Amino acid sequence: MRFPIVQTAVAAWSLFLTTSLAAPYRRNPFTILQKTTDHGVVFTLGNITYLADTKNPKAAIPTMANDLAVFHEGFSMPMTVIDANAVSKTGKSFEDIVENYLAADDVFTMDFLEAVCLTSSTGLPSVNSSVFSQLAAMDAKHVFMPAHLAEHHNHHKALSLHAMDGNVSLPPGPYLLSSTAGRLTFAPVYRLYEDSYRNFLYGAYEGSNGSYTPLDVTYPSFRYPAIPVPSRLYSWNDPRPFAGFRVAIKDLFDMKGLVTSGGSQAWAHINEPAMSNAPSIQRIIDLGGVLVGKYKLAQFASGAHPWDWQDEHYPFNPRGDGWLTCSSSSSGGGCSIAAYDWLDYAIGSDTGSSVRRPAAVSGTYGNRPSQGLMSLEQVLPLGGATDTAGVFSGDPHRWAYFAKHWYTPSLYQSTNTTGLSTLQVPDTNAFPKTILYPTDYLPLNNSAAEPILDNLISNMTSLFGMTVKRINFTATVDTASDPAVANITSLWRDTLRIINTYTQYTEVGAPLIAAWAALFDGRFPPIDPARREPWHTFNATAVNQQTYNEALRQKKAAVEWYESQFQYSTPESCSESVLLYDIGTGGLPSYREEELNNNPLATYADTKEEGAAIPGATICPLFGCADFTVPIGQVKYYSQVTFHTEYVPVTINMVVKRGCDFVLYNMIEKLADVGMLNAVQTGRTAF
Ligand SMILES: *[C@@H]1O[C@H](CO)[C@@H](O)[C@H](O)[C@H]1NC(C)=O
Ligand SMILES: *[C@@H]1O[C@H](CO)[C@@H](O)[C@H](O)[C@H]1NC(C)=O
Ligand SMILES: *[C@@H]1O[C@H](CO)[C@@H](O)[C@H](O)[C@H]1NC(C)=O
Ligand SMILES: *[C@@H]1O[C@H](CO)[C@@H](O)[C@H](O)[C@H]1NC(C)=O
Ligand SMILES: *[C@@H]1O[C@H](CO)[C@@H](O)[C@H](O)[C@H]1NC(C)=O
Ligand SMILES: *[C@@H]1O[C@H](CO)[C@@H](O)[C@H](O)[C@H]1NC(C)=O
Ligand SMILES: *[C@@H]1O[C@H](CO)[C@@H](O)[C@H](O)[C@H]1NC(C)=O
Ligand SMILES: *[C@@H]1O[C@H](CO)[C@@H](O)[C@H](O)[C@H]1NC(C)=O
Ligand SMILES: *[C@@H]1O[C@H](CO)[C@@H](O)[C@H](O)[C@H]1NC(C)=O
Ligand SMILES: *[C@@H]1O[C@H](CO)[C@@H](O)[C@H](O)[C@H]1NC(C)=O
């Protein structure tokens, strides 16, 4: 099945275009701004800026002898490739095609109709000559078509017709036509979007050998990084499930040709560009996804507060007053999905809360999958047995669709990495029967937000025939006789700390410290405070392979308790219960500026709930379960920045037993089907 990524825009655009296409069109001038260091061409058409990857053209044909006068060496012009199989015999359908292109794509505009190339992979049908008057009305100047067809047409006097000797087999869409060394080349075109919320480190695009090129320049009218997004038309005939999905990547995952920085300039300094993509990222590419750049993260995936970022400038959250936290560590991921409607997904990692919390504060969907669901090879580690990879999306159906295709058994982690049993991941409607409402984590902090949650709960109970059970999670653990959870505080403070420290120190911290000392006369690397002291004072007596192995053993025992006594499978349910809690701010603003949070009407984003033994965020890192952040509404607050009423998103977290991810996705899709859950908007408000 192909996912219809752009549906909603079609109707409105068609209405507008029916009238606009009928009138003669005046084209915006084609203006070259500059060439990039990687031989790309940056140009504008009207107020839109583009990059053409002229170094990696998608096709080339010999320049025809009688065209040399026009297409002299170095000449270039925007052009559109149109699949002639889609042009039926009437001129009217050509107009329809252009309207469809405009409605489905934010890259193509009528300014690309300066030249048109009719192509076909299956043999060209005859083209009705009324097409030419249509093109002339759209101010087209040049039409390229195969020689045998061109001969039969008395073309329109305003058009020059070019017979192609060569064979051009290209996806439809906008290209930059350039004349070079006796050939006409067709370079793919990217629209450059300004990263105005500063969520990205940089944009990147894929070259012909699968290596990524960073867009390392800024443009006169852009104050922030430019993110290149390809035309959606390029993937129209691509049957792969993620064809054309635009995906942003946390700069913790390897992308071929780019240095993985982990958010640290020091780490980037001592490392070479990645030789290949991380397997988790390669899978996205194999499924047809398009990677558009690397986004910002708290350095080395730490839980650093916004005000503790030193190496990079903290990203901005579009919600509310624009001064709210993006949380951490996948900060740029949640905020970019909340900010940009040209972006479809962002990939993040979650060790302690790093996808779930950024999703909560940005009002987007984000998941921590079951422990072991996705390979973390070629991803800078934090805790080898607590790291997970998740995805942000603004739409519940698209989120579920992505996850179900991305997570695949061949990329599950081995049991010796997780220290846990082999994963079983059924894709069924064996839904939970019980909603666990933990009184040590709920109600939501802001009483105005709680009715939104109450509505969801009553909706879930009637839709799935569930019953609500109020529990005290801390008391449940406290009274458990199993020694595996006898001291949950210690499981959190000692066991998880060892797991979350050892892998990163061994694979990142120690090598960085050694390399820096060797390069700079014994100096310690310049890094953010979150890791400076812990690495400087790292205690190998307390944290080493032996204590790590012992921590894995303790965690495994805790997971076994959880899955037999707390969230277990029954013949009817993958996970008998779904546990609700809030990883976000409970409907209060949490600001990027520290001092503004010292206010009863605001909150710090990562407080531990009073009376609970461990933070709600820690339940799944400890017990291996799946934990999804789901936006459910929004509430008002009075901003200490705009001095105006604003809205902050309200989210809830849904937790199920390890392995029940797809069942939870199916439940979320059913809630979306009845309109209880909805796609969020980009920008100031989620709803
Ligand atoms: C760009 O120009 C178009 C029409 O020429 C206009 O509708 C649009 O608002 C402009 N966009 C910006 C960002 O200026
Ligand atoms: C070409 O298109 C015109 C106008 O739509 C139509 O009247 C004519 O029948 C078409 N010719 C052929 C051969 O289909
Ligand atoms: C043109 O390319 C298509 C698709 O690659 C191929 O099927 C066809 O045989 C080619 N035609 C010629 C004349 O080379
Ligand atoms: C791939 O292309 C990049 C950029 O064009 C280049 O730097 C790199 O050497 C190429 N790698 C291989 C393996 O060809
Ligand atoms: C885990 O098991 C795999 C396959 O059995 C093995 O190749 C790998 O070295 C093991 N890793 C560790 C950390 O023991
Ligand atoms: C669930 O919520 C939706 C949207 O608020 C509402 O239309 C629907 O009637 C509710 N269903 C139940 C069973 O409460
Ligand atoms: C939950 O149980 C813990 C431990 O028994 C207790 O300290 C706490 O006050 C309880 N919380 C609530 C809300 O009942
Ligand atoms: C639980 O562990 C903590 C931290 O390691 C320790 O301070 C506390 O004394 C332990 N409590 C019990 C009841 O063993
Ligand atoms: C290092 O850890 C060991 C074992 O926990 C402890 O005895 C020792 O005091 C620690 N050293 C420092 C400097 O904290
Ligand atoms: C609720 O917010 C207050 C600040 O207004 C904070 O002190 C408290 O810890 C928060 N409670 C929870 C459960 O987050």
mmCIF file of N, CA, C and O in Angstrom, residues 143-182:
data_model
loop_
_atom_site.group_PDB
_atom_site.id
_atom_site.type_symbol
_atom_site.label_atom_id
_atom_site.label_comp_id
_atom_site.label_asym_id
_atom_site.label_seq_id
_atom_site.Cartn_x
_atom_site.Cartn_y
_atom_site.Cartn_z
ATOM 1 N N VAL A 143 9.977 22.881 -25.930
ATOM 2 C CA VAL A 143 9.426 21.545 -25.678
ATOM 3 C C VAL A 143 10.407 20.507 -26.225
ATOM 4 O O VAL A 143 10.812 20.586 -27.381
ATOM 5 N N PHE A 144 10.799 19.596 -25.378
ATOM 6 C CA PHE A 144 11.670 18.495 -25.797
ATOM 7 C C PHE A 144 10.815 17.250 -25.937
ATOM 8 O O PHE A 144 10.021 16.938 -25.059
ATOM 9 N N MET A 145 10.981 16.552 -27.022
ATOM 10 C CA MET A 145 10.293 15.282 -27.172
ATOM 11 C C MET A 145 11.073 14.377 -28.110
ATOM 12 O O MET A 145 11.904 14.842 -28.881
ATOM 13 N N PRO A 146 10.810 13.067 -28.038
ATOM 14 C CA PRO A 146 11.556 12.141 -28.887
ATOM 15 C C PRO A 146 11.390 12.502 -30.357
ATOM 16 O O PRO A 146 10.310 12.943 -30.777
ATOM 17 N N ALA A 147 12.456 12.292 -31.098
ATOM 18 C CA ALA A 147 12.524 12.740 -32.479
ATOM 19 C C ALA A 147 11.355 12.241 -33.321
ATOM 20 O O ALA A 147 10.746 13.002 -34.075
ATOM 21 N N HIS A 148 11.005 10.966 -33.146
ATOM 22 C CA HIS A 148 9.980 10.412 -34.039
ATOM 23 C C HIS A 148 8.626 11.079 -33.828
ATOM 24 O O HIS A 148 7.815 11.159 -34.734
ATOM 25 N N LEU A 149 8.375 11.603 -32.626
ATOM 26 C CA LEU A 149 7.105 12.287 -32.376
ATOM 27 C C LEU A 149 7.157 13.726 -32.828
ATOM 28 O O LEU A 149 6.200 14.277 -33.362
ATOM 29 N N ALA A 150 8.309 14.330 -32.596
ATOM 30 C CA ALA A 150 8.446 15.752 -32.893
ATOM 31 C C ALA A 150 8.188 16.027 -34.371
ATOM 32 O O ALA A 150 7.604 17.042 -34.742
ATOM 33 N N GLU A 151 8.578 15.096 -35.212
ATOM 34 C CA GLU A 151 8.436 15.294 -36.653
ATOM 35 C C GLU A 151 6.983 15.473 -37.080
ATOM 36 O O GLU A 151 6.692 16.108 -38.075
ATOM 37 N N HIS A 152 6.073 14.901 -36.327
ATOM 38 C CA HIS A 152 4.684 14.894 -36.770
ATOM 39 C C HIS A 152 3.900 16.122 -36.345
ATOM 40 O O HIS A 152 2.738 16.230 -36.643
ATOM 41 N N HIS A 153 4.558 17.023 -35.620
ATOM 42 C CA HIS A 153 3.772 18.128 -35.073
ATOM 43 C C HIS A 153 4.101 19.467 -35.694
ATOM 44 O O HIS A 153 5.253 19.837 -35.835
ATOM 45 N N ASN A 154 3.049 20.169 -36.062
ATOM 46 C CA ASN A 154 3.189 21.570 -36.402
ATOM 47 C C ASN A 154 3.026 22.343 -35.116
ATOM 48 O O ASN A 154 1.909 22.641 -34.711
ATOM 49 N N HIS A 155 4.105 22.618 -34.499
ATOM 50 C CA HIS A 155 3.974 23.188 -33.164
ATOM 51 C C HIS A 155 3.601 24.665 -33.214
ATOM 52 O O HIS A 155 3.700 25.331 -34.226
ATOM 53 N N HIS A 156 3.213 25.134 -32.052
ATOM 54 C CA HIS A 156 2.793 26.508 -31.847
ATOM 55 C C HIS A 156 3.957 27.461 -32.131
ATOM 56 O O HIS A 156 5.097 27.163 -31.810
ATOM 57 N N LYS A 157 3.638 28.605 -32.714
ATOM 58 C CA LYS A 157 4.730 29.497 -33.135
ATOM 59 C C LYS A 157 5.538 30.062 -31.955
ATOM 60 O O LYS A 157 6.699 30.396 -32.102
ATOM 61 N N ALA A 158 4.929 30.133 -30.759
ATOM 62 C CA ALA A 158 5.660 30.665 -29.603
ATOM 63 C C ALA A 158 6.597 29.640 -28.977
ATOM 64 O O ALA A 158 7.357 29.966 -28.082
ATOM 65 N N LEU A 159 6.522 28.406 -29.445
ATOM 66 C CA LEU A 159 7.323 27.349 -28.824
ATOM 67 C C LEU A 159 8.416 26.908 -29.764
ATOM 68 O O LEU A 159 8.188 26.805 -30.970
ATOM 69 N N SER A 160 9.603 26.628 -29.229
ATOM 70 C CA SER A 160 10.543 25.934 -30.094
ATOM 71 C C SER A 160 10.598 24.471 -29.677
ATOM 72 O O SER A 160 10.644 24.150 -28.482
ATOM 73 N N LEU A 161 10.510 23.636 -30.663
ATOM 74 C CA LEU A 161 10.414 22.198 -30.451
ATOM 75 C C LEU A 161 11.788 21.578 -30.641
ATOM 76 O O LEU A 161 12.486 21.881 -31.599
ATOM 77 N N HIS A 162 12.197 20.725 -29.688
ATOM 78 C CA HIS A 162 13.515 20.101 -29.772
ATOM 79 C C HIS A 162 13.349 18.594 -29.828
ATOM 80 O O HIS A 162 12.789 17.994 -28.909
ATOM 81 N N ALA A 163 13.823 18.043 -30.914
ATOM 82 C CA ALA A 163 13.746 16.592 -31.068
ATOM 83 C C ALA A 163 14.933 15.976 -30.342
ATOM 84 O O ALA A 163 16.070 16.399 -30.522
ATOM 85 N N MET A 164 14.643 14.982 -29.481
ATOM 86 C CA MET A 164 15.735 14.358 -28.713
ATOM 87 C C MET A 164 16.161 13.066 -29.409
ATOM 88 O O MET A 164 15.333 12.210 -29.676
ATOM 89 N N ASP A 165 17.458 12.969 -29.626
ATOM 90 C CA ASP A 165 17.978 11.719 -30.170
ATOM 91 C C ASP A 165 18.104 10.690 -29.058
ATOM 92 O O ASP A 165 17.852 9.524 -29.228
ATOM 93 N N GLY A 166 18.503 11.187 -27.901
ATOM 94 C CA GLY A 166 18.724 10.271 -26.787
ATOM 95 C C GLY A 166 17.422 9.874 -26.121
ATOM 96 O O GLY A 166 16.341 10.348 -26.459
ATOM 97 N N ASN A 167 17.558 8.985 -25.172
ATOM 98 C CA ASN A 167 16.415 8.465 -24.436
ATOM 99 C C ASN A 167 16.475 9.031 -23.015
ATOM 100 O O ASN A 167 17.444 8.835 -22.316
ATOM 101 N N VAL A 168 15.455 9.732 -22.630
ATOM 102 C CA VAL A 168 15.415 10.272 -21.279
ATOM 103 C C VAL A 168 14.348 9.530 -20.490
ATOM 104 O O VAL A 168 13.180 9.536 -20.857
ATOM 105 N N SER A 169 14.788 8.848 -19.455
ATOM 106 C CA SER A 169 13.845 8.124 -18.624
ATOM 107 C C SER A 169 13.985 8.648 -17.201
ATOM 108 O O SER A 169 14.915 8.308 -16.494
ATOM 109 N N LEU A 170 13.084 9.526 -16.837
ATOM 110 C CA LEU A 170 13.209 10.259 -15.574
ATOM 111 C C LEU A 170 11.863 10.332 -14.885
ATOM 112 O O LEU A 170 10.832 10.379 -15.554
ATOM 113 N N PRO A 171 11.865 10.404 -13.558
ATOM 114 C CA PRO A 171 10.596 10.695 -12.880
ATOM 115 C C PRO A 171 10.113 12.083 -13.281
ATOM 116 O O PRO A 171 10.937 12.956 -13.608
ATOM 117 N N PRO A 172 8.805 12.312 -13.254
ATOM 118 C CA PRO A 172 8.303 13.653 -13.572
ATOM 119 C C PRO A 172 8.750 14.661 -12.518
ATOM 120 O O PRO A 172 9.185 14.280 -11.436
ATOM 121 N N GLY A 173 8.626 15.939 -12.873
ATOM 122 C CA GLY A 173 8.922 16.976 -11.889
ATOM 123 C C GLY A 173 9.855 18.040 -12.421
ATOM 124 O O GLY A 173 10.246 18.020 -13.590
ATOM 125 N N PRO A 174 10.230 18.974 -11.543
ATOM 126 C CA PRO A 174 11.088 20.086 -11.937
ATOM 127 C C PRO A 174 12.566 19.686 -11.984
ATOM 128 O O PRO A 174 13.026 18.926 -11.131
ATOM 129 N N TYR A 175 13.274 20.190 -12.976
ATOM 130 C CA TYR A 175 14.717 19.945 -13.103
ATOM 131 C C TYR A 175 15.376 21.244 -13.531
ATOM 132 O O TYR A 175 14.704 22.174 -13.988
ATOM 133 N N LEU A 176 16.707 21.272 -13.411
ATOM 134 C CA LEU A 176 17.448 22.368 -14.034
ATOM 135 C C LEU A 176 18.164 21.787 -15.245
ATOM 136 O O LEU A 176 18.955 20.843 -15.126
ATOM 137 N N LEU A 177 17.832 22.341 -16.407
ATOM 138 C CA LEU A 177 18.454 21.918 -17.661
ATOM 139 C C LEU A 177 19.709 22.757 -17.853
ATOM 140 O O LEU A 177 19.652 23.981 -17.788
ATOM 141 N N SER A 178 20.851 22.091 -18.068
ATOM 142 C CA SER A 178 22.093 22.840 -18.259
ATOM 143 C C SER A 178 22.842 22.295 -19.453
ATOM 144 O O SER A 178 22.817 21.093 -19.724
ATOM 145 N N SER A 179 23.514 23.185 -20.130
ATOM 146 C CA SER A 179 24.314 22.782 -21.278
ATOM 147 C C SER A 179 25.785 22.767 -20.860
ATOM 148 O O SER A 179 26.319 23.769 -20.403
ATOM 149 N N THR A 180 26.371 21.601 -20.968
ATOM 150 C CA THR A 180 27.774 21.500 -20.569
ATOM 151 C C THR A 180 28.474 20.433 -21.388
ATOM 152 O O THR A 180 27.945 19.331 -21.550
ATOM 153 N N ALA A 181 29.611 20.784 -21.947
ATOM 154 C CA ALA A 181 30.453 19.853 -22.700
ATOM 155 C C ALA A 181 29.662 19.099 -23.771
ATOM 156 O O ALA A 181 29.728 17.889 -23.881
ATOM 157 N N GLY A 182 28.857 19.859 -24.514
ATOM 158 C CA GLY A 182 28.141 19.240 -25.623
ATOM 159 C C GLY A 182 26.952 18.388 -25.215
ATOM 160 O O GLY A 182 26.380 17.677 -26.038
#
